[in-house]
Coordinates of C-alpha atoms and ligand atoms in Angstrom, one line a residue:
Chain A
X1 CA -29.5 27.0 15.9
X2 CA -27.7 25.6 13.1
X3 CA -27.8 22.1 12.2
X4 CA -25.0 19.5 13.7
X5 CA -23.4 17.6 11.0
X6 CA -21.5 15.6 13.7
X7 CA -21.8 14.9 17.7
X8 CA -19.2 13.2 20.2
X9 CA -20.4 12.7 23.0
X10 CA -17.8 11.4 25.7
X11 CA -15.5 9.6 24.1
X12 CA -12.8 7.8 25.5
X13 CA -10.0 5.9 24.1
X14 CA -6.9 4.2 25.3
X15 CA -3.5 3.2 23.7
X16 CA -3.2 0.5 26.2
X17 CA -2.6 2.1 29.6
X18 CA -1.8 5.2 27.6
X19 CA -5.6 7.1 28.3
X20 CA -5.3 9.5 25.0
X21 CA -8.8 11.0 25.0
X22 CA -10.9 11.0 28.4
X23 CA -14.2 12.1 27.6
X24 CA -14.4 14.6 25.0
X25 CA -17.9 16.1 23.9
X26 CA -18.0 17.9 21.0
X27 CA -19.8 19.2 18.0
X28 CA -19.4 20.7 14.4
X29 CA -22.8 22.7 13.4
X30 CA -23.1 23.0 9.4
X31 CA -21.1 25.6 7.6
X32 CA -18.4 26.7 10.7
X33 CA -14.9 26.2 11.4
X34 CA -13.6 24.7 13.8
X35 CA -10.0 24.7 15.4
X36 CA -8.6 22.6 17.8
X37 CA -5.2 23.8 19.3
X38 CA -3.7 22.1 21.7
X39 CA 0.3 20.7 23.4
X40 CA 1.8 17.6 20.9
X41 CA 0.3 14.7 22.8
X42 CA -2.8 15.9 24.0
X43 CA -4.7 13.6 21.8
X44 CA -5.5 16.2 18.6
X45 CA -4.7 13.6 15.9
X46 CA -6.7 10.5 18.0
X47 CA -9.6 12.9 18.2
X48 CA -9.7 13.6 14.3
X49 CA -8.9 9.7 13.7
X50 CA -11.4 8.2 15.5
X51 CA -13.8 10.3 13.9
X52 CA -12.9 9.5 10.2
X53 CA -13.0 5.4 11.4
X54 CA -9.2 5.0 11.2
X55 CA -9.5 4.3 14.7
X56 CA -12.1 3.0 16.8
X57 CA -13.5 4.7 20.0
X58 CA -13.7 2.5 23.4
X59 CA -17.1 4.3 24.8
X60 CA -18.9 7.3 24.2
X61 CA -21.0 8.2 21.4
X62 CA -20.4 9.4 17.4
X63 CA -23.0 10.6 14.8
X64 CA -23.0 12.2 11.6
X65 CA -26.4 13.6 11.6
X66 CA -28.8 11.0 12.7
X67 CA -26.1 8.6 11.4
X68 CA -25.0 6.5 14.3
X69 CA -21.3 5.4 14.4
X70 CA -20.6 4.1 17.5
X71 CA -22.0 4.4 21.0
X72 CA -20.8 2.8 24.1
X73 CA -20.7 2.7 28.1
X74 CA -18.1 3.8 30.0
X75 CA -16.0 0.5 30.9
X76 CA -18.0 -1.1 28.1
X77 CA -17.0 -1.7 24.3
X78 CA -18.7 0.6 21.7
X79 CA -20.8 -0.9 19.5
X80 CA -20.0 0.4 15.9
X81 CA -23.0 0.3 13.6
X82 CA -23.0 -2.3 10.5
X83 CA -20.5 -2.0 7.6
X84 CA -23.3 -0.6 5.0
X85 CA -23.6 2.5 7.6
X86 CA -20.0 3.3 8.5
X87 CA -19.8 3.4 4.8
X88 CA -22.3 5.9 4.5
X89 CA -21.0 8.0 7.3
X90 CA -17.5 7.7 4.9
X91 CA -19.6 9.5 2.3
X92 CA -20.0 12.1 4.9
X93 CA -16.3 13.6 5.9
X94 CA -13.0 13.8 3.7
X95 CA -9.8 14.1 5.8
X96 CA -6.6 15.9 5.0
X97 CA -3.5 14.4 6.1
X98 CA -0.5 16.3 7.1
X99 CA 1.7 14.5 5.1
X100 CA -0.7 14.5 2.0
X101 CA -1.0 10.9 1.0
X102 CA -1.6 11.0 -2.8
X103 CA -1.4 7.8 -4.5
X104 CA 2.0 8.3 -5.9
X105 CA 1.5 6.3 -9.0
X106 CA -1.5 8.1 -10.1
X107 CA -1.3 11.3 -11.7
X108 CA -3.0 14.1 -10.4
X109 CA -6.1 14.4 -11.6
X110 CA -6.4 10.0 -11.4
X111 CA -5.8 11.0 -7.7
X112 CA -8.6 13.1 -7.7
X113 CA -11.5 10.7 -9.9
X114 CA -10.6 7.6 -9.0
X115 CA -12.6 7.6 -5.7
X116 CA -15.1 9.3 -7.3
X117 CA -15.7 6.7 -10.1
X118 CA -14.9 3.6 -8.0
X119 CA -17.1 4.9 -4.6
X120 CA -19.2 7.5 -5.5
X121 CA -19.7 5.9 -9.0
X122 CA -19.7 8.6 -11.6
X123 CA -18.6 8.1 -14.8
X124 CA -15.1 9.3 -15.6
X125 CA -16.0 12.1 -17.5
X126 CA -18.0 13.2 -14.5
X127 CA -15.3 12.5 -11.9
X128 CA -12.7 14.5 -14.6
X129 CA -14.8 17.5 -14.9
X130 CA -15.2 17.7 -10.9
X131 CA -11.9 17.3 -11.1
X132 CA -10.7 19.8 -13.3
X133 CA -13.0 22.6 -11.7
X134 CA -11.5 21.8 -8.2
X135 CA -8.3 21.3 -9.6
X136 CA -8.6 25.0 -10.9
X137 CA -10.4 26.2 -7.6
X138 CA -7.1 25.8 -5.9
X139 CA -4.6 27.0 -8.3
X140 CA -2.9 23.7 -10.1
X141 CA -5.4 23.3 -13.4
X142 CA -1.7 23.2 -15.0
X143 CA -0.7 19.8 -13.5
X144 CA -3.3 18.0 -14.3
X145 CA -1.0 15.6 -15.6
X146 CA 1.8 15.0 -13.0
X147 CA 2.6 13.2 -10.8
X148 CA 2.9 13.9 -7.0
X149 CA 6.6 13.2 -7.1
X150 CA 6.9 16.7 -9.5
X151 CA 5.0 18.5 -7.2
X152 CA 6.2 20.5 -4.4
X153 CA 4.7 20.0 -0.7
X154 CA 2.0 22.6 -1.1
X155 CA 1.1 21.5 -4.3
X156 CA 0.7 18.0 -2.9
X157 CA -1.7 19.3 0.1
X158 CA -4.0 21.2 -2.3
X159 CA -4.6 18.4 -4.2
X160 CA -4.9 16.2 -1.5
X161 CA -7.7 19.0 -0.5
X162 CA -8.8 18.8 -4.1
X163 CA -9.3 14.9 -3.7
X164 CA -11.3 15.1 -0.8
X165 CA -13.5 17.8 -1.5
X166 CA -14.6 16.1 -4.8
X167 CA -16.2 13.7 -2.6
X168 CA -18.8 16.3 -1.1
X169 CA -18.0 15.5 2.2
X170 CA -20.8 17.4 4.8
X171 CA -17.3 18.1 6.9
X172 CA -14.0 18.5 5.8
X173 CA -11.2 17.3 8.6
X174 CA -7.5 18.7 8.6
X175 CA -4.4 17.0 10.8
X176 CA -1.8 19.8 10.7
X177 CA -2.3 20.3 7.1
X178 CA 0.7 23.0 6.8
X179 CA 3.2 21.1 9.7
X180 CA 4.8 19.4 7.0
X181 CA 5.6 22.1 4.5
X182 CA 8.2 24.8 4.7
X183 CA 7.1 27.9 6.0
X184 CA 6.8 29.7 3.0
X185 CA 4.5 27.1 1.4
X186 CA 1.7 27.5 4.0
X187 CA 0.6 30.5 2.9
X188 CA -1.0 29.0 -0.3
X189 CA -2.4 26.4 2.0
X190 CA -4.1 28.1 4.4
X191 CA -5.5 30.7 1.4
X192 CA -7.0 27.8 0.1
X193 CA -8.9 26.8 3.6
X194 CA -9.9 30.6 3.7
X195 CA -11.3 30.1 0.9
X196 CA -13.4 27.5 1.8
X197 CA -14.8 29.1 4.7
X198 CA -15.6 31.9 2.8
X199 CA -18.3 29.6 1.0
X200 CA -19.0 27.7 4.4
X201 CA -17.9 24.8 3.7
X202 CA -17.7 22.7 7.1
X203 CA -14.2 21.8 8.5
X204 CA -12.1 20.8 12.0
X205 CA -9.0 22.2 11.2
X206 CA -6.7 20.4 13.7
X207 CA -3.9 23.6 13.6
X208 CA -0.2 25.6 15.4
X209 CA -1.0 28.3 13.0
X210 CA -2.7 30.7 16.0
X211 CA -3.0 33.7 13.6
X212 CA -5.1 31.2 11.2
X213 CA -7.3 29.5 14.1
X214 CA -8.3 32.8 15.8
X215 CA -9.1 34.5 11.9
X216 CA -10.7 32.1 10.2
X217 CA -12.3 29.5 12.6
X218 CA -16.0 30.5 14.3
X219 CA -15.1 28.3 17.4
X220 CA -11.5 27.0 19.1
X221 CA -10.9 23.9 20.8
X222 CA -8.1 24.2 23.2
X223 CA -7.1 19.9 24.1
X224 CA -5.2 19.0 27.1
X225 CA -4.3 15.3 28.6
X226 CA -7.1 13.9 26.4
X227 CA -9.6 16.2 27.7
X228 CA -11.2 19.7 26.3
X229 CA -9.8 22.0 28.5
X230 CA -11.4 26.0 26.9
X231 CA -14.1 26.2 24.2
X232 CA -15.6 29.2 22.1
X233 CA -14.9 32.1 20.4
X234 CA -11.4 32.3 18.8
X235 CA -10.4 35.5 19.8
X236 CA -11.7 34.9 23.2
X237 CA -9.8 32.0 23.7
X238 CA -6.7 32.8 21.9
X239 CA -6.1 36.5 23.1
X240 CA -7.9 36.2 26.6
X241 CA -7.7 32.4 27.8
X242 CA -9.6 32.0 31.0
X243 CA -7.8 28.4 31.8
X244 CA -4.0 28.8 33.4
X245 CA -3.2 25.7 30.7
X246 CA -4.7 27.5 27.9
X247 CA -2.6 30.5 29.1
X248 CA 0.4 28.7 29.2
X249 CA 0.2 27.0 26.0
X250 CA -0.6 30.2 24.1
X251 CA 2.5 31.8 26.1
X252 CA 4.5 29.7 23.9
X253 CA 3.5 30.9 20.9
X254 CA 4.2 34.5 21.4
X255 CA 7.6 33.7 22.3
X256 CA 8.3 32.8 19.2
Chain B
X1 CA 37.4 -23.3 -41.5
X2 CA 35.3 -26.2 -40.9
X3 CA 38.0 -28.6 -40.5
X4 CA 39.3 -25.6 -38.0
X5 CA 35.9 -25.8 -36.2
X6 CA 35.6 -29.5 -35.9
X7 CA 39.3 -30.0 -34.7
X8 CA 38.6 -27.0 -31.7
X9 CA 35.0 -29.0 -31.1
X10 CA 36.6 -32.4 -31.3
X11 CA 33.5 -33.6 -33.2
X12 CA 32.2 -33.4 -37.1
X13 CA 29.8 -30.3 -37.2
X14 CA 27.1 -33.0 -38.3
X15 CA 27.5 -34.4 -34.6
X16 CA 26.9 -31.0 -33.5
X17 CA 24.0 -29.7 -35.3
X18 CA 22.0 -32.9 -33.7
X19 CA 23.3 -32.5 -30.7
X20 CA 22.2 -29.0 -31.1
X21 CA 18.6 -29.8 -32.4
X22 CA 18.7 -32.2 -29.3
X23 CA 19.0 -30.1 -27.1
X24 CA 16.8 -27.1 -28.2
X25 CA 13.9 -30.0 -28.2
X26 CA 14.9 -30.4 -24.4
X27 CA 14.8 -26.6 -23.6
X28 CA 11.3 -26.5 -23.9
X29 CA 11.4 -29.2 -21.1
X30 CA 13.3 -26.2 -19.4
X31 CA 11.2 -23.3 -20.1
X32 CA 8.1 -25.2 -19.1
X33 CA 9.4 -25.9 -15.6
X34 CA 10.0 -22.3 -15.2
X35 CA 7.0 -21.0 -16.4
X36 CA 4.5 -23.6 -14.8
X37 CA 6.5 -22.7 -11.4
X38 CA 5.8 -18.9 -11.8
X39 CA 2.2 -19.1 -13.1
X40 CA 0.9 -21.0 -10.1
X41 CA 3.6 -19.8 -7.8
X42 CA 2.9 -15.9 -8.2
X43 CA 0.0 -16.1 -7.5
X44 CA 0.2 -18.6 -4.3
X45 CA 3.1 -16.5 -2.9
X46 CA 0.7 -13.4 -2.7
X47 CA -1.5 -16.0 -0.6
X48 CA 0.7 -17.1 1.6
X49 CA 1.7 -13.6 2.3
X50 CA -1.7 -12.4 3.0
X51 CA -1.8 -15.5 5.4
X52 CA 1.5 -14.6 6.9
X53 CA -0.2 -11.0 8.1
X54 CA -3.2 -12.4 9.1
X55 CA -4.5 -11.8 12.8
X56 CA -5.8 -15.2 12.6
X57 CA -2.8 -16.5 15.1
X58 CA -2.8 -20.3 14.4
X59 CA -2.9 -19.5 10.3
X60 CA 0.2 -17.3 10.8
X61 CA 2.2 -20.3 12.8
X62 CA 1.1 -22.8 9.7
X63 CA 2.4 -20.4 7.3
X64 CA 5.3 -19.9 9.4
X65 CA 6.5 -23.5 9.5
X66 CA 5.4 -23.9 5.6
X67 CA 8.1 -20.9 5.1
X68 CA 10.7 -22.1 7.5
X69 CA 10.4 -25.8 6.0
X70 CA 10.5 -24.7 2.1
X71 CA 13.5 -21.6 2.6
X72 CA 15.3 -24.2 4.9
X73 CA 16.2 -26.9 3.2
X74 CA 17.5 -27.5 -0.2
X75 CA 15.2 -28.1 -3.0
X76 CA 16.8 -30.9 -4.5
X77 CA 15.8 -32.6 -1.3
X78 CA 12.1 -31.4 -1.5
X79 CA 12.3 -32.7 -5.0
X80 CA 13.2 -36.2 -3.6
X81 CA 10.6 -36.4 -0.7
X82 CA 7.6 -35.5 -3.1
X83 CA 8.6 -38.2 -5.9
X84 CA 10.3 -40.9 -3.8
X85 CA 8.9 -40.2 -0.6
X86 CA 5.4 -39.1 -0.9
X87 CA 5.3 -40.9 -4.1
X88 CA 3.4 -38.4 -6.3
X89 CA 3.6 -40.9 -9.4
X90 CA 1.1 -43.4 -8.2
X91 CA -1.3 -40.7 -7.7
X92 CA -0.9 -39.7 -11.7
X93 CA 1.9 -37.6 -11.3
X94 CA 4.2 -37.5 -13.7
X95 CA 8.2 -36.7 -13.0
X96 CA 7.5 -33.4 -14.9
X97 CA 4.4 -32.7 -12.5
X98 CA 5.9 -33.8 -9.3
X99 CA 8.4 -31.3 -10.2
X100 CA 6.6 -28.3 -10.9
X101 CA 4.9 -29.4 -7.6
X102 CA 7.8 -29.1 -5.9
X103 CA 8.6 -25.9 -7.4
X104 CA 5.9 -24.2 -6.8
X105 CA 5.6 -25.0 -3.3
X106 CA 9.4 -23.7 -2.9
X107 CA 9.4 -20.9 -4.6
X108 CA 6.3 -19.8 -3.6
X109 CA 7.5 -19.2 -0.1
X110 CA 10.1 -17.3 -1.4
X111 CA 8.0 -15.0 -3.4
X112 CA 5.5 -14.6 -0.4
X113 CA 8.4 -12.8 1.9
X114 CA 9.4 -10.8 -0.7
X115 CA 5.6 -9.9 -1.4
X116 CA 4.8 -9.1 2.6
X117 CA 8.3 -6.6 2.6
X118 CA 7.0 -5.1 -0.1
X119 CA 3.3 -5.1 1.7
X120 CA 4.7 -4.1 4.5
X121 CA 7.2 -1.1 2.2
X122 CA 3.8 0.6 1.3
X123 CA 3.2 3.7 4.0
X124 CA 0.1 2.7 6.4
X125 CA -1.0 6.4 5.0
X126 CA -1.9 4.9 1.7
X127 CA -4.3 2.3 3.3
X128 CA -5.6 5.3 5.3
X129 CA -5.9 7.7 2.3
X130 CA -8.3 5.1 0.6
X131 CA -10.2 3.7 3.9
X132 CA -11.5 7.7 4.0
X133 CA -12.2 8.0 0.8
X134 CA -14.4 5.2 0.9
X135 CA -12.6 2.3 -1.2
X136 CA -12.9 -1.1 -0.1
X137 CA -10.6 -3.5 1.3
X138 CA -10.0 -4.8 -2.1
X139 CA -10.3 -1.8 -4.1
X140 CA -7.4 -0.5 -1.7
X141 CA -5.5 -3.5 -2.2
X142 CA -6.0 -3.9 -6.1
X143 CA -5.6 -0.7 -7.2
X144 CA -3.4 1.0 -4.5
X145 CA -1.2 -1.7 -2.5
X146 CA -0.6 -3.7 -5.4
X147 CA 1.0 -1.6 -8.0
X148 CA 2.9 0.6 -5.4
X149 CA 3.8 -3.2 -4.5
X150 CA 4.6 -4.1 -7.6
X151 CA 7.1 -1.5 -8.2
X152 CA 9.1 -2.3 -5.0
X153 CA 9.2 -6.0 -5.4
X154 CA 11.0 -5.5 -8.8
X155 CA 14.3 -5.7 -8.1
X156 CA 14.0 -8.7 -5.5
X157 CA 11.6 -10.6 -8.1
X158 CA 14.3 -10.4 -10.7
X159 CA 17.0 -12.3 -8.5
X160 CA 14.5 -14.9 -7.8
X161 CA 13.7 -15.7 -11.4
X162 CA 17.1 -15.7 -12.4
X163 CA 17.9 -18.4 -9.4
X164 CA 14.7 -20.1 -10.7
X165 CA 16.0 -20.2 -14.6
X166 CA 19.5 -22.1 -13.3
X167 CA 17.1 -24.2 -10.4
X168 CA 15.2 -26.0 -13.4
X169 CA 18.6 -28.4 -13.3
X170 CA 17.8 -29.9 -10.1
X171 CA 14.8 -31.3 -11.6
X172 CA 16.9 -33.7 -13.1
X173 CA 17.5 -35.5 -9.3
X174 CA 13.8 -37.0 -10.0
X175 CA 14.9 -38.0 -13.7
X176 CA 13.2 -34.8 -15.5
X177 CA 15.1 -34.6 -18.5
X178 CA 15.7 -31.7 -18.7
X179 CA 18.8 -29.1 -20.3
X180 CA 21.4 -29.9 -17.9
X181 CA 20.2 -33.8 -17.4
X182 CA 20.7 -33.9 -21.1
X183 CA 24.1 -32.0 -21.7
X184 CA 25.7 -34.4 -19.0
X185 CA 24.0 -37.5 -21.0
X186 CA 25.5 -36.2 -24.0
X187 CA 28.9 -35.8 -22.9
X188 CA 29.3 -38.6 -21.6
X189 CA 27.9 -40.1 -24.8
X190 CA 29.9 -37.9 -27.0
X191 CA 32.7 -37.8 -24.8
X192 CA 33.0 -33.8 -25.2
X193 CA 32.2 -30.8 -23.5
X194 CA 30.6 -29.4 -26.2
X195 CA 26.9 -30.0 -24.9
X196 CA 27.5 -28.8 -21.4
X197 CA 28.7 -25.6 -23.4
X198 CA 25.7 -25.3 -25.1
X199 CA 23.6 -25.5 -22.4
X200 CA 25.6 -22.9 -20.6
X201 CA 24.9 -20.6 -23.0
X202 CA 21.0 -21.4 -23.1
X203 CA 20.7 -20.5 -19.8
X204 CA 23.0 -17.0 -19.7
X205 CA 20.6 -16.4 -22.6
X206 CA 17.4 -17.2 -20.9
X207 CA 18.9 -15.0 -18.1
X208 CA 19.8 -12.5 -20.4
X209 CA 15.8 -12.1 -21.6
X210 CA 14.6 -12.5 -17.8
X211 CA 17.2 -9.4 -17.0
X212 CA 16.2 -7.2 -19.8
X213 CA 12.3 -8.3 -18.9
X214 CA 13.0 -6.9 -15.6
X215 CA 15.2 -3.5 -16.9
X216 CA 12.2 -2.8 -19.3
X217 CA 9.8 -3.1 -16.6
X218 CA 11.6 -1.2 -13.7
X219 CA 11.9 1.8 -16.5
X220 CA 8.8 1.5 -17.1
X221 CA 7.2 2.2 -13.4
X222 CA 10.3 5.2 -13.0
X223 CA 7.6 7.6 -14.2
X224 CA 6.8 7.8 -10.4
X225 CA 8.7 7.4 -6.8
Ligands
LIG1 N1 -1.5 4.1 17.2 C1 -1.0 4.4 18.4 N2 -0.6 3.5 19.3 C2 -0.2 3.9 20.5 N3 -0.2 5.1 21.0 C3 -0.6 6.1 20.2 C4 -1.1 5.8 18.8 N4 -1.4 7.0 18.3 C5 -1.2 7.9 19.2 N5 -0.7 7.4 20.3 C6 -0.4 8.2 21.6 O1 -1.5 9.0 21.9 C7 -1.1 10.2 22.4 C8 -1.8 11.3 21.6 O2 -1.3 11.3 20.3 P1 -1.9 12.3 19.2 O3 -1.2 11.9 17.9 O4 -3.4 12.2 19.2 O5 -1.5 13.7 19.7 P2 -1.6 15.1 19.0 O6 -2.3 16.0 19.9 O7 -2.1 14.9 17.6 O8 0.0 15.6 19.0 P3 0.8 16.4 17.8 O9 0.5 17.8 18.0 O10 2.2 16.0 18.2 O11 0.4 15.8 16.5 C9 0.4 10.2 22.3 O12 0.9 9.9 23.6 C10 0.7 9.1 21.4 O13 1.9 8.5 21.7
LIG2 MG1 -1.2 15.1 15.7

């Protein structure tokens, strides 16, 4: 049994009256990939966010290894840990935002050191070689020196993938990491994910590429109304769903 | 040509070149009202912006009044109620003090709404970009809110100093004595318009620095959007 970089164990979170996840249990084991599919709505993105801490869970429980985020009853409030260790459970995960989110008035590689000099505290010569061998790992050693504004969408994701992975995150989250490009630029996207899982990196690859989740992930995540509704193998679940939701979901995409 | 000059000026050209020295003397009266009012009103607008945001409800509602108060009524009034009405001389105050007081406190309140829309102008994904990557809550606003901040408040910023260069006059309303204060002194004096003249150029020249200031700096931050 592989070891699990992160557990969720039953978490639950509300909007308000809006109930956006109701009781989701999950796991990433060290070194796979996981995809979760799933309708617009059913709580995909809420999932991801409250487990990078840009939005807090109302019960259940979340760990990064024997890290403990939060945990919390049912009808309760859950208890987040102190500051110091949801700052080392930041250390643990990078995130990848569909619409990028570079710093705009840094250049490229600045986008890439600065966290690593201010929060991981490397020197700058460090941080710029990290950098620099990223920043050749997926494809843009060239534009060192630009600024996001010069670069086109895809070029913008991978170094938004550059500037998360020179962190050393244990697990590498993606929101819909092509949805904002044109079709032909997320190609050079998903290469680059391939890539990773190739060298086994860990990453939750939030994803409407079908074709990508079912080759590349070791384990699918089909979401529905805030709830996990199929779980395992990606060609089982993708090409064989057992659930009438999953099957109707997936119908879609082979329409089109 | 001189006798050309003096008869167009009404006055000997001697007349003029005190008036002149006079008046340059009394500039700096200007220019230290304007920059004592952004030196400690730059800084206190970002303040009251950052209380204006604040969850802490009964801050917010202070704030609010402070802003409503200061933008609402005219300055030349404010200037009035802090020399004659709260009486800031007899606590050591001088007229020059009591002024910048006053300015300050007005066009800090400016400053802080144009500060929270440009707050407000930076994407929520920026703040989320560096919560992942670890950065603090000042690191994030330092070094990424601020100067993406910086850039958007430009062009706002620049009307406000330029409104802020011609304000200085009203100080004259608590006796500063001032550019303005001093051109009308003079032509009454003198019985010419020849000071107010002068002064009018001083300040479209002092707005003419302010302007190119801003230009320079807005090229400046172009290198990204
Ligand atoms: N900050 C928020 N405040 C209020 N409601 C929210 C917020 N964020 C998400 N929601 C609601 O939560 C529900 C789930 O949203 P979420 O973004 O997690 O879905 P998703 O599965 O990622 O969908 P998509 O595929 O469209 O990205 C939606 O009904 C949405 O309106
Ligand atoms: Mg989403």
């Amino acid at each position: 049994m592989a070891e699990s970089v992160l557990s969720a164990e039953n978490i639950c979170k509300s909007f308000g009256q809006n109930e956006v996840l109701r009781g989701i249990s999950f796991h990433v084991n060290q070194g796979e990939v996981l995809s979760i599919i799933g309708p617009s709505g059913s709580g995909k993105s809420t999932l991801l966010r409250c487990s990078t801490l840009l939005e807090k869970i109302d019960s259940g429980r979340i760990a990064y290894g024997d890290l403990l985020m939060a945990e919390g009853e049912k009808g309760g409030k859950a208890q987040y840990s102190a500051a110091p260790v949801l700052q080392q459970i930041r250390r643990k995960f990078g995130l990848v935002f569909q619409n990028f989110n570079l710093f705009p008035h840094f250049s490229v590689l600045r986008n890439i050191t600065e966290a690593q000099i201010r929060v991981a505290k490397r020197s700058k010569e460090e941080a710029e070689s990290v950098a620099r061998e990223l920043l050749q790992k997926v494809g843009l050693s060239e534009k060192e020196n630009a600024y996001p504004c010069e670069l086109s969408g895809g070029q913008q994701q991978r170094v938004a993938i550059a500037r998360a992975l020179a962190m050393d995150p244990d697990v590498l989250f993606f929101d819909e990491p092509t949805s904002a490009l044109d079709p032909e630029l997320t190609g050079e996207i998903l290469k680059v994910i391939r890539g990773l899982a190739e060298e086994h990196m860990t990453m939750v690859v939030v994803t409407h590429e079908m074709a990508f989740a079912r080759d590349v992930s070791d384990r699918v995540i089909f979401m529905d109304g805030g709830l996990i509704v199929e779980e395992g193998d990606p060609r089982e679940v993708i090409e064989n769903p057992k659930s009438e939701r999953t099957k109707a979901f997936l119908a879609r995409f082979h329409q089109v | 040509m001189e006798a050309f000059l003096e008869s167009f000026l009404g006055m000997d050209l001697e007349t003029v070149g005190k008036i002149l020295v006079q008046m340059l003397q009394t500039s700096l009266v200007t220019l230290q009202l304007f920059f004592f009012t952004l030196l400690f009103s730059l800084p206190l607008g970002l303040v009251v912006a950052l209380g204006r945001m604040s969850r802490f409800k009964p801050l917010q509602w202070l704030i609010r009044a402070y802003l409503l108060v200061m933008r609402g009524t005219p300055l030349m009034l404010q200037l009035i109620f802090f020399w004659f009405g709260l009486k800031l001389g007899k606590y050591g105050f001088s007229r020059m003090e009591t002024a910048i007081v006053a300015f300050v406190l007005n066009y800090a309140a400016y400053f802080a709404e144009i500060y929270r829309a440009g707050i407000q102008g930076v994407p929520q994904g920026q703040r989320e970009a560096a919560n992942v990557l670890g950065f603090s809550k000042s690191q994030t606003f330092f070094r990424i809110v601020l100067p993406q901040l910086v850039k958007k408040i430009l062009p706002p910023m620049g009307n406000e100093f330029m409104t802020l260069v011609k304000d200085t006059s009203l100080a004259q309303i608590i006796a500063v004595v001032e550019i303005s204060a001093l051109a009308s002194k003079l032509q009454n004096a003198e019985v010419s318009i020849v000071p107010v003249f002068i002064a009018g150029v001083f300040y479209l020249i002092m707005n003419a620095v302010v302007s190119k200031c801003f230009s320079t700096a807005e090229k400046k931050l172009d290198y990204y959007k």
